[in-house]
Each structure stands twice: as C-alpha cells, then as structure tokens.
Coordinates of C-alpha atoms in Angstrom, one line a residue:
X1 CA 101.2 54.8 59.4
X2 CA 104.9 55.8 58.9
X3 CA 106.5 58.0 61.5
X4 CA 106.7 61.7 60.5
X5 CA 110.1 63.1 59.7
X6 CA 111.8 65.5 62.1
X7 CA 111.0 69.1 61.2
X8 CA 113.8 70.9 59.4
X9 CA 115.2 74.1 60.8
X10 CA 113.2 77.2 60.0
X11 CA 116.3 79.1 59.0
X12 CA 119.8 77.9 58.0
X13 CA 122.5 78.0 60.7
X14 CA 124.2 80.9 59.0
X15 CA 121.1 83.0 59.7
X16 CA 120.2 81.4 63.0
X17 CA 123.5 82.3 64.7
X18 CA 123.3 86.1 64.2
X19 CA 119.5 86.0 64.7
X20 CA 120.0 84.4 68.1
X21 CA 122.6 86.9 69.1
X22 CA 120.3 89.7 68.0
X23 CA 117.5 88.2 70.1
X24 CA 119.6 88.3 73.2
X25 CA 120.4 92.0 72.6
X26 CA 116.7 92.8 71.9
X27 CA 115.6 91.0 75.1
X28 CA 117.8 93.3 77.2
X29 CA 115.6 96.3 76.2
X30 CA 112.6 94.7 77.9
X31 CA 114.3 95.3 81.3
X32 CA 115.0 98.5 83.1
X33 CA 116.4 101.0 82.5
X34 CA 114.6 101.0 79.0
X35 CA 111.8 98.7 80.2
X36 CA 110.3 98.2 76.8
X37 CA 108.3 95.2 77.9
X38 CA 106.8 94.4 74.4
X39 CA 110.3 93.6 73.1
X40 CA 110.3 90.4 75.1
X41 CA 107.9 88.9 72.5
X42 CA 109.9 89.4 69.3
X43 CA 113.1 88.5 71.2
X44 CA 111.7 85.1 72.3
X45 CA 110.2 84.5 68.9
X46 CA 113.6 85.2 67.3
X47 CA 115.4 82.9 69.8
X48 CA 112.9 80.0 69.1
X49 CA 113.0 80.5 65.4
X50 CA 116.8 80.2 65.5
X51 CA 116.6 77.1 67.6
X52 CA 113.7 75.1 66.1
X53 CA 114.9 72.0 64.3
X54 CA 118.5 72.3 65.2
X55 CA 120.7 69.3 66.0
X56 CA 122.8 69.0 69.2
X57 CA 125.9 71.1 68.5
X58 CA 124.0 73.7 66.4
X59 CA 121.5 74.1 69.3
X60 CA 124.4 74.6 71.7
X61 CA 125.9 77.3 69.5
X62 CA 122.6 79.1 69.0
X63 CA 121.8 78.9 72.7
X64 CA 125.3 80.1 73.7
X65 CA 125.1 83.2 71.4
X66 CA 121.7 84.1 72.8
X67 CA 122.8 83.7 76.4
X68 CA 126.1 85.5 75.8
X69 CA 124.6 88.6 74.3
X70 CA 121.7 88.8 76.7
X71 CA 123.6 88.2 80.0
X72 CA 126.7 90.2 79.1
X73 CA 124.6 93.3 78.7
X74 CA 122.0 92.6 81.3
X75 CA 124.7 91.9 84.0
X76 CA 127.1 94.6 83.0
X77 CA 126.5 96.3 86.4
X78 CA 128.6 93.5 88.0
X79 CA 131.7 95.1 86.5
X80 CA 131.1 98.5 88.1
X81 CA 133.7 98.2 90.9
X82 CA 135.4 94.9 90.6
X83 CA 136.3 95.1 86.9
X84 CA 135.6 92.7 84.1
X85 CA 136.5 89.4 85.7
X86 CA 133.3 88.9 87.8
X87 CA 131.2 90.2 84.9
X88 CA 132.8 87.9 82.4
X89 CA 132.7 84.9 84.8
X90 CA 129.0 85.3 85.7
X91 CA 127.9 86.1 82.1
X92 CA 129.8 83.1 80.7
X93 CA 128.3 80.8 83.3
X94 CA 124.8 82.0 82.5
X95 CA 125.5 81.7 78.8
X96 CA 126.8 78.2 79.1
X97 CA 123.7 77.1 81.1
X98 CA 121.6 78.7 78.5
X99 CA 123.4 76.7 75.8
X100 CA 123.0 73.5 77.7
X101 CA 119.3 74.0 78.1
X102 CA 118.8 75.1 74.5
X103 CA 119.4 71.4 73.6
X104 CA 116.1 70.1 75.3
X105 CA 114.2 72.8 73.5
X106 CA 115.7 71.8 70.2
X107 CA 114.9 68.2 70.9
X108 CA 111.3 69.1 71.7
X109 CA 111.0 70.7 68.2
X110 CA 112.4 67.5 66.7
X111 CA 110.6 64.9 68.7
X112 CA 107.1 66.1 69.5
X113 CA 105.9 66.6 66.0
X114 CA 107.0 63.1 65.2
X115 CA 104.9 61.7 68.1
X116 CA 101.9 64.1 67.7
X117 CA 101.9 65.4 64.2
X118 CA 98.3 66.7 64.3
X119 CA 97.3 70.3 64.8
X120 CA 96.7 70.0 68.5
X121 CA 100.3 68.7 68.9
X122 CA 101.8 71.4 66.8
X123 CA 99.7 74.4 67.9
X124 CA 99.2 73.6 71.6
X125 CA 101.3 70.8 73.0
X126 CA 104.6 71.7 71.3
X127 CA 104.4 75.4 72.4
X128 CA 103.6 74.2 75.9
X129 CA 106.6 71.9 76.0
X130 CA 108.9 74.5 74.6
X131 CA 107.7 77.0 77.2
X132 CA 108.0 74.5 80.0
X133 CA 111.6 73.8 79.0
X134 CA 112.4 77.5 78.8
X135 CA 110.9 77.9 82.3
X136 CA 113.0 75.0 83.5
X137 CA 116.1 76.7 82.3
X138 CA 115.2 79.8 84.3
X139 CA 114.7 77.7 87.4
X140 CA 118.0 75.9 87.1
X141 CA 119.9 79.2 86.5
X142 CA 118.0 80.6 89.5
X143 CA 119.0 77.8 91.8
X144 CA 122.4 76.4 90.7
X145 CA 125.3 76.6 91.4
X146 CA 125.6 78.1 94.9
X147 CA 121.9 78.9 95.1
X148 CA 121.8 80.3 91.6
X149 CA 121.1 83.8 90.3
X150 CA 117.5 84.3 89.1
X151 CA 118.1 87.5 87.3
X152 CA 116.6 88.3 83.8
X153 CA 113.5 86.1 84.1
X154 CA 111.0 86.7 81.3
X155 CA 108.2 87.2 83.9
X156 CA 110.0 90.2 85.5
X157 CA 110.2 91.9 82.1
X158 CA 106.4 92.2 82.0
X159 CA 106.1 94.3 85.2
X160 CA 105.2 97.4 83.3
X161 CA 102.9 95.7 80.8
X162 CA 99.3 94.5 80.8
X163 CA 100.2 90.9 81.6
X164 CA 101.8 91.5 85.0
X165 CA 98.6 90.8 87.0
X166 CA 98.7 87.2 85.8
X167 CA 101.7 86.7 88.2
X168 CA 99.3 86.9 91.1
X169 CA 97.7 83.6 89.9
X170 CA 100.7 81.6 88.6
X171 CA 103.8 83.5 89.9
X172 CA 106.7 84.7 87.9
X173 CA 107.6 81.3 86.6
X174 CA 104.1 80.8 85.4
X175 CA 104.1 84.2 83.7
X176 CA 107.3 83.3 81.9
X177 CA 105.7 80.0 80.8
X178 CA 102.6 81.8 79.4
X179 CA 104.6 84.5 77.5
X180 CA 107.0 82.0 75.9
X181 CA 104.1 79.7 75.1
X182 CA 102.3 82.5 73.3
X183 CA 105.4 83.2 71.3
X184 CA 105.8 79.5 70.4
X185 CA 102.2 79.3 69.4
X186 CA 102.5 82.2 67.0
X187 CA 105.5 80.6 65.4
X188 CA 103.7 77.3 64.9
X189 CA 100.6 79.1 63.6
X190 CA 102.7 80.8 60.9
X191 CA 104.5 77.5 60.0
X192 CA 101.1 75.7 59.7
X193 CA 100.0 78.3 57.1
X194 CA 96.4 78.3 55.7
X195 CA 95.6 81.6 57.4
X196 CA 92.1 81.6 56.1
X197 CA 91.2 78.9 58.6
X198 CA 90.8 81.1 61.7
X199 CA 90.1 78.1 63.9
X200 CA 93.8 77.5 64.0
X201 CA 94.3 80.8 65.7
X202 CA 91.9 80.0 68.5
X203 CA 94.4 78.5 71.0
X204 CA 96.8 81.5 70.7
X205 CA 93.8 83.9 70.8
X206 CA 92.5 82.3 74.0
X207 CA 95.9 82.5 75.7
X208 CA 96.2 86.1 74.7
X209 CA 92.8 86.9 76.1
X210 CA 93.7 85.2 79.4
X211 CA 96.9 87.3 79.6
X212 CA 95.1 90.5 78.9
X213 CA 91.8 90.1 80.7
X214 CA 92.8 88.1 83.8
X215 CA 92.7 90.6 86.7
X216 CA 94.9 90.6 89.7
X217 CA 93.8 88.1 92.3
X218 CA 92.1 90.2 95.1
X219 CA 93.5 90.3 98.6
X220 CA 91.6 91.6 101.6
X221 CA 92.0 95.2 102.9
X222 CA 93.3 95.2 106.4
X223 CA 93.8 98.9 107.1
X224 CA 97.1 100.8 106.8
X225 CA 100.4 101.4 108.5
X226 CA 102.2 104.7 108.6
X227 CA 105.8 104.0 107.6
X228 CA 108.7 106.3 107.6
X229 CA 111.6 105.3 105.3
X230 CA 115.0 107.0 105.1
X231 CA 117.5 106.9 102.2
X232 CA 120.7 108.4 103.7
X233 CA 122.9 108.4 100.6
X234 CA 125.9 107.8 102.7
X235 CA 129.2 106.3 101.6
X236 CA 127.8 102.7 101.8
X237 CA 129.8 101.1 99.0
X238 CA 132.3 98.4 99.5
X239 CA 135.1 100.7 98.3
X240 CA 133.8 104.0 99.5
X241 CA 136.2 106.0 101.6
X242 CA 134.5 106.8 104.9
X243 CA 135.2 107.5 108.5
X244 CA 133.8 105.3 111.2
X245 CA 130.1 105.7 111.6
X246 CA 129.7 107.8 108.4
X247 CA 126.9 105.7 107.0
X248 CA 125.0 105.7 110.4
X249 CA 125.5 109.5 110.6
X250 CA 124.1 110.0 107.1
X251 CA 121.0 108.0 108.0
X252 CA 120.6 110.0 111.2
X253 CA 120.8 113.3 109.3
X254 CA 118.2 112.2 106.7
X255 CA 115.9 110.9 109.5
X256 CA 115.9 114.2 111.4
X257 CA 113.0 115.7 109.5
X258 CA 110.9 112.9 110.8
X259 CA 111.3 113.7 114.4
X260 CA 108.0 114.5 116.0
X261 CA 106.0 113.1 113.1
X262 CA 103.5 110.3 113.7
X263 CA 104.5 106.9 112.4
X264 CA 104.2 103.2 113.2
X265 CA 107.7 102.2 112.2
X266 CA 110.9 103.8 110.8
X267 CA 112.6 101.7 108.1
X268 CA 116.3 102.0 107.2
X269 CA 118.1 100.2 104.3
X270 CA 120.5 97.4 104.3
X271 CA 123.9 98.5 105.6
X272 CA 122.4 101.7 107.1
X273 CA 124.2 100.9 110.4
X274 CA 127.9 100.4 109.8
X275 CA 128.7 98.8 113.2
X276 CA 127.1 95.9 115.0
X277 CA 124.6 97.4 117.5
X278 CA 124.3 94.0 119.2
X279 CA 127.9 94.3 120.4
X280 CA 128.5 98.1 120.3
X281 CA 126.9 99.8 123.3
X282 CA 127.5 103.2 121.6
X283 CA 125.7 102.3 118.5
X284 CA 122.9 100.6 120.5
X285 CA 122.4 103.8 122.5
X286 CA 122.1 105.8 119.2
X287 CA 119.4 103.5 118.0
X288 CA 117.6 103.7 121.4
X289 CA 117.6 107.5 121.2
X290 CA 116.4 107.5 117.6
X291 CA 113.5 105.2 118.5
X292 CA 112.6 107.6 121.3
X293 CA 112.8 110.6 119.0
X294 CA 110.4 109.2 116.4
X295 CA 108.3 107.4 119.1
X296 CA 108.2 104.2 117.0
X297 CA 110.2 101.0 116.6
X298 CA 112.9 100.8 114.0
X299 CA 113.7 98.2 111.4
X300 CA 117.4 98.6 110.7
X301 CA 120.1 96.5 109.1
X302 CA 123.6 95.7 110.2
X303 CA 126.3 93.0 110.0
X304 CA 126.0 91.1 113.3
X305 CA 128.3 88.6 114.8
X306 CA 127.4 85.5 116.8
X307 CA 130.3 83.5 117.9
X308 CA 132.5 82.8 114.8
X309 CA 129.6 83.5 112.4
X310 CA 128.7 86.7 110.6
X311 CA 125.2 87.5 109.4
X312 CA 123.6 90.2 107.2
X313 CA 120.8 91.0 109.6
X314 CA 117.6 92.9 109.8
X315 CA 116.8 94.0 113.3
X316 CA 113.5 95.2 114.9
X317 CA 114.8 97.8 117.4
X318 CA 112.9 99.6 120.1
X319 CA 113.7 102.3 122.7
X320 CA 113.8 99.5 125.3
X321 CA 117.2 98.5 123.8
X322 CA 118.4 95.5 121.9
X323 CA 116.8 93.8 118.9
X324 CA 113.4 92.4 119.8
X325 CA 113.4 90.2 116.6
X326 CA 116.1 89.4 114.0
X327 CA 116.0 88.1 110.4
X328 CA 119.3 87.1 108.8
X329 CA 119.6 87.2 105.0
X330 CA 118.8 83.8 103.6
X331 CA 120.7 84.1 100.4
X332 CA 124.1 85.8 100.8
X333 CA 125.6 86.6 97.4
X334 CA 128.3 84.1 96.4
X335 CA 131.6 85.9 95.5
X336 CA 130.1 89.0 97.0
X337 CA 129.2 88.2 100.6
X338 CA 131.1 84.9 100.9
X339 CA 133.3 82.8 98.7
X340 CA 132.1 79.2 98.2
X341 CA 135.0 76.7 97.9
X342 CA 137.5 79.5 98.5
X343 CA 140.5 77.2 98.2
X344 CA 139.5 76.1 94.7
X345 CA 138.6 79.6 93.3
X346 CA 141.3 81.8 94.9
X347 CA 144.1 80.7 92.6
X348 CA 142.1 81.9 89.6
X349 CA 141.8 85.5 90.9
X350 CA 143.7 85.8 94.1
X351 CA 143.5 89.6 94.3
X352 CA 139.7 89.7 93.8
X353 CA 138.9 86.8 96.1
X354 CA 141.2 88.3 98.7
X355 CA 139.0 91.5 98.7
X356 CA 136.1 89.4 100.1
X357 CA 137.3 89.1 103.7
X358 CA 133.9 88.5 105.3
X359 CA 132.1 85.2 105.1
X360 CA 128.4 85.7 105.8
X361 CA 126.4 82.7 107.0
X362 CA 122.9 82.1 105.5
X363 CA 120.1 82.8 107.8
X364 CA 117.4 80.3 108.9
X365 CA 114.9 82.5 110.6
X366 CA 111.5 83.1 109.1
X367 CA 111.4 86.3 107.0
X368 CA 108.8 88.0 109.2
X369 CA 108.6 90.5 112.0
X370 CA 105.5 90.8 114.3
X371 CA 105.1 94.5 114.6
X372 CA 102.5 95.2 117.2
X373 CA 100.3 92.4 115.7
X374 CA 101.0 93.3 112.1
X375 CA 103.0 90.9 110.0
X376 CA 105.9 92.5 108.2
X377 CA 107.5 90.4 105.5
X378 CA 111.2 90.9 104.9
X379 CA 113.9 90.5 102.2
X380 CA 117.4 91.9 102.3
X381 CA 118.8 93.0 98.9
X382 CA 119.0 90.1 96.5
X383 CA 116.7 88.0 98.8
X384 CA 113.9 89.7 96.8
X385 CA 114.8 87.7 93.6
X386 CA 114.3 84.4 95.3
X387 CA 110.7 83.1 95.4
X388 CA 111.1 81.1 98.7
X389 CA 111.8 84.2 100.8
X390 CA 108.8 86.2 99.6
X391 CA 106.4 83.3 99.6
X392 CA 107.5 82.2 103.0
X393 CA 106.8 85.7 104.4
X394 CA 103.3 85.6 103.0
X395 CA 102.7 82.1 104.3
X396 CA 103.8 83.3 107.8
X397 CA 101.3 86.1 107.8
X398 CA 102.9 89.1 106.1
X399 CA 100.5 92.0 105.6
X400 CA 103.1 94.3 104.1
X401 CA 106.7 93.8 102.8
X402 CA 109.7 95.9 103.8
X403 CA 112.7 95.3 101.6
X404 CA 116.1 96.7 102.6
X405 CA 118.9 97.0 100.1
X406 CA 122.2 98.7 99.5
X407 CA 122.9 99.6 95.9
X408 CA 125.9 101.8 96.5
X409 CA 128.3 99.3 94.8
X410 CA 126.3 99.8 91.6
X411 CA 126.0 103.5 91.4
X412 CA 125.7 104.7 87.8
X413 CA 124.2 101.4 86.5
X414 CA 120.6 100.2 86.1
X415 CA 121.0 97.5 88.7
X416 CA 118.8 99.4 91.2
X417 CA 116.0 99.7 88.6
X418 CA 116.2 96.0 87.7
X419 CA 116.0 95.1 91.4
X420 CA 113.1 97.5 91.9
X421 CA 111.3 95.7 89.1
X422 CA 111.5 92.6 91.2
X423 CA 110.1 94.5 94.2
X424 CA 107.2 95.8 92.1
X425 CA 106.5 92.3 90.7
X426 CA 106.5 90.9 94.3
X427 CA 103.8 93.4 95.2
X428 CA 101.6 92.3 92.3
X429 CA 102.4 88.6 92.8
X430 CA 101.4 88.6 96.5
X431 CA 98.8 91.4 96.6
X432 CA 100.9 93.2 99.2
X433 CA 102.3 96.7 99.5
X434 CA 106.1 96.9 99.4
X435 CA 108.4 99.5 101.0
X436 CA 111.7 99.2 99.1
X437 CA 114.4 101.3 100.8
X438 CA 117.9 101.7 99.5
X439 CA 121.0 103.4 100.9
X440 CA 121.4 105.4 97.7
X441 CA 118.2 104.8 95.7
X442 CA 116.1 104.2 93.9
X443 CA 113.6 103.8 96.9
X444 CA 109.8 103.4 96.5
X445 CA 106.6 102.7 98.3
X446 CA 104.7 100.3 96.1
X447 CA 100.9 99.6 96.3
X448 CA 99.5 96.0 96.1
X449 CA 98.8 96.6 92.4
X450 CA 102.3 97.6 91.6
X451 CA 101.6 101.4 91.5
X452 CA 104.1 103.8 93.0
X453 CA 102.8 105.6 96.1
X454 CA 106.0 107.5 96.9
X455 CA 109.6 107.5 95.8
X456 CA 113.1 109.0 96.3
X457 CA 115.4 109.5 93.3
X458 CA 118.8 108.0 93.1
X459 CA 121.9 109.6 94.8
X460 CA 120.0 112.0 97.1
X461 CA 119.4 111.9 100.8
X462 CA 115.7 112.0 101.7
X463 CA 112.8 110.4 103.5
X464 CA 109.3 109.2 102.8
X465 CA 106.4 109.0 105.2
X466 CA 103.5 107.1 103.8
X467 CA 100.2 105.4 104.8
X468 CA 100.9 102.0 103.4
X469 CA 97.9 99.7 102.7
X470 CA 97.9 96.4 104.5
X471 CA 96.4 93.2 103.0
X472 CA 95.5 89.7 104.2
X473 CA 94.7 86.5 102.2
X474 CA 97.0 84.5 100.0
X475 CA 97.1 84.7 96.2
X476 CA 97.2 81.5 94.1
X477 CA 100.8 82.4 93.2
X478 CA 101.8 82.0 96.9
X479 CA 99.6 78.9 97.5
X480 CA 100.4 76.9 94.4
X481 CA 103.6 78.6 93.2
X482 CA 105.9 75.8 94.4
X483 CA 103.7 73.2 92.7
X484 CA 103.5 75.3 89.5
X485 CA 107.3 75.4 89.3
X486 CA 107.6 71.7 89.8
X487 CA 104.9 70.9 87.2
X488 CA 106.3 73.3 84.6
X489 CA 110.0 72.4 85.2
X490 CA 110.1 68.8 86.1
X491 CA 106.9 68.1 84.2
X492 CA 108.3 69.4 80.9
X493 CA 111.5 67.4 81.3
X494 CA 109.5 64.2 81.9
X495 CA 107.3 65.0 78.9
X496 CA 110.4 65.5 76.7
X497 CA 111.8 62.2 77.9
X498 CA 108.5 60.4 77.1
X499 CA 108.5 61.9 73.6
X500 CA 112.1 60.9 73.0
X501 CA 111.4 57.3 74.2
X502 CA 108.3 57.1 72.0
X503 CA 110.3 58.3 69.0
X504 CA 113.0 55.7 69.7
X505 CA 110.5 52.8 70.2
X506 CA 108.5 53.7 67.1
X507 CA 111.6 54.1 65.0
X508 CA 112.8 50.7 66.1
X509 CA 109.5 49.1 65.3
X510 CA 109.6 50.6 61.8
X511 CA 113.1 49.2 61.1
X512 CA 111.9 45.8 62.1
X513 CA 108.7 45.9 60.0
X514 CA 109.4 44.1 56.7
X515 CA 108.8 46.0 53.5
X516 CA 105.6 44.6 51.8
X517 CA 106.4 42.6 48.6
X518 CA 106.3 44.8 45.6
X519 CA 106.5 48.0 47.5
X520 CA 108.1 50.8 45.6
X521 CA 107.5 49.2 42.2

C-alpha cells in the first residue's frame, strides 16, 4: 500500500499568518481581567488551523506571530515601572520559544497522517499528539531558562469555566492537554467531512462529556481555622517613596481592628515587614507585641539575611519572640529579585540591571508550617505559578494554603487578577482552601472548590477574618501530577520522533521498491 501524502495546509500562508496573530490576541481575552474563558477554544482552533500542514520556516513564522501577539499583551504589566525593555525582552523570549515549538506541532500534522491514515489516527491520535506537544511547549516555557515563567497556561484560563474541576484529577498541564485535544479533534472532524456519520463525532463528544461532567475530586473535611488577613495598602512598591518602617506601620494600622478578636493566626502579605525582624530587635519587639495583641501567632514576610545570603522569607512568629519556622521563596524572579549571569546581561541594559541591587537566594525548606498541629502550605508571590511548590506543600501535609504576595509594582494592571486566577486554580487542583493576601490587593479567601469566601478590593487598606475550611487527602493531580507532565510532555516528543522515523523508513523502502513492469501504461 503506498504511503499517504503529507496533508496540505488548511489555509494558505497569506491567511495563516494574520489568523495566527489574531488567535494570540483572542486568547488574551480568556485571562483576567476580561476572563472570557470560552475564547480559549476558538483561539486554539485558529492557531492550529494556521499551523496544520506547514513546513519548517512557515511553522516558525506562524508560531512566532501567535506567541508575539499573545505574550506582548498578556505580559504588558511587566512594563509598568521598568519601562518597555523588560516587557519586550520577556515577550520576545516567550514568542521565540513558541515559534520553536510550533515546528513539532506542524511535523505532527505532516507525519502522523502518513503513518496512521485511518479515522482513529486522524480523529484521536493526531489530536492527542498535537495537544501533548502544545503542553510540552508550556512546560518548557515554564521551566527554562532560569526556572522559566509558566504564565499564560491554557489550563489557568479555564478557572471560571465548567472544566476547572478536571484540574483536580490531572493538574493544570492535564487540563491544558484536554482543552487543546478537544480543539484539535473538532478541526479533524470538520476536515474529515461526512457529517451524517455521527460515529465520527463520538471521540470528541466523549471528551466533552468528561470535561463537563467530571466532578472535582473530593477531599476530606478536617474542620476549620479562623484566619485574620491584613492588606495594609502601604508604599510597598520597589520605587515607592517611603520613610523607614512605612509599610510595617501601614500593616499595623490595618491590623488594629482585629485586636481582641478571636483567631488562630494572623496573616500578612509578602513585603509587609520592611526590615529584617531576625536582626532588628526593634522590629522583632513590634511583632512580639502584635502577636500578644491578637493572641495568635503571625505569618509574616520579610527579607532576611543569613551570612552573605539574602532570602525572601515567610516567618511563623509568636509572642515568645523570633521565628519558630521559616520558609524561603523557592523561585526568586530572575531579573526582578536577582540577576542571573549578571556580567553577561549588564552591558545590554546597565541602568536597568543596576537597579536590581539585591540578589535573593532560592530557598530549600519545605513549603509548610506546622501551626499547632495544622499543616499550612505556603507560596510567596510567583511561587504560586510553579507546580512543585504547591504539590510539595500538599504532600507534606498542608490542610490549607496561605499565599503571600506583593503586587505593588503592578498597580493599575491586571497582574494581580492573573495571579489570583492561579491561586483559585490551586484551590481546585488540591482541594484545599487558599488565603491569598496582597500588600495592595486583590486579596481573597478561596474555598476548596474555588468559590470566593471573602475579599478585599485593590488599593484599599483592610482586613478579613474568616473561618477557613481545612481539608485532608490528596487529589490525583497532586499524586500523579508529575507523572502526567512527563507522559504528556516527554511522551508526545517520543511519539513524534517514532512517527518521523516511521515515515523516513517507509519512504526509503518505497524508493527501493522497483516499479512493476507495465505500471502506468
């Protein structure tokens, strides 16, 4: 049987290029502040239609245009204070990575139909391979270089939609895979034609039913914890003009209404203490007195110094003095909290690189506090976008999460809402409540199902005191999440290589097969 020809592009390049750019812009609307989650589906369809059947350089161009339009808008908040250079640099890097990983997807469209030309191959296996390669691209972008930047994952865009609960089974990467696979299935269903044969729609229909009907994996009720959380709205930005102790004083003022109220812990945001209480006796005395006033331990955050190293730290502080437990941020932000390879990058933007005077060291402690026998999972600011921090907290026994962040450098942008979407998805994914507290907002207490229990609007000082549900038991997302990422990412790459090798071998055999005498007469 002769080898099937590679499928031709669905649309000519003159249409594919603007279609891909439009897909990137449309995908932005699926994320906060607009949060139009259904827009992820036509955006992915448009991106795949533009890419299907393309050769190498055409795939690079189409992928670049998609990545450039999506990331340049989605990451616009990075230009808020430092100007266009960091925004352009980060957006360009993400767009280039998207362009590179558009090539494997294009190859999947060219190779797999030649290896498996039947309906199962076209309607199921090809969409699965395409979705796996899309997920692989998200994983690479989220882990490389310098730890990556896993912003703009398709799974996160679904936090407000009916498919979010699926994340408790397969994690955010798994949800990305299923959404993209459904889109790719619809494309192949349309390309196959013969719409009267409803059997062809069964695979896509089954996947849609799974996405809609699969409930959140249940975790076990373990009571509740009364949490006070304070958003001081102080001058916590990198370039905010402030007197010494101004952020600490703003947090103290916003905490005063909680004096005398019953609570199990008082939570402050990242950067809520603007001096190191482990070395400043005056600051330590203030925290000691605050713990006595509220008659509860504190979870606060400050920059701490140990020898020559600086850490962005979360501290469990009691009236007895000193931090009883410490967690140091595991993923400091490159070019924000430290400069990797400073000698190399500084000549490109010496003024900007020179502004980053501190060099934070990544933490190694487990992201968990034992608070009177209750496990409190932790993440500091952008830690929340990294799977390992959240999953490790659940594995270590977290019954609730407390996320501390400082969004002051992004006032007036939707960065805080995008980060909050991650926090909500983490609640659904792990089946745990989340208290997400910011210096300037938006702050929320989130139930294990992602519902909002309490919130503070942006740019106001205020407090929340909430009976926060506790949960035990691990969701499949936490248990098998690392394996799911390996299977989807590495597995799809291996499958693509096998398909490519099969095409090469079969093509070589056909070239060596002599043409029968009289053929073509």
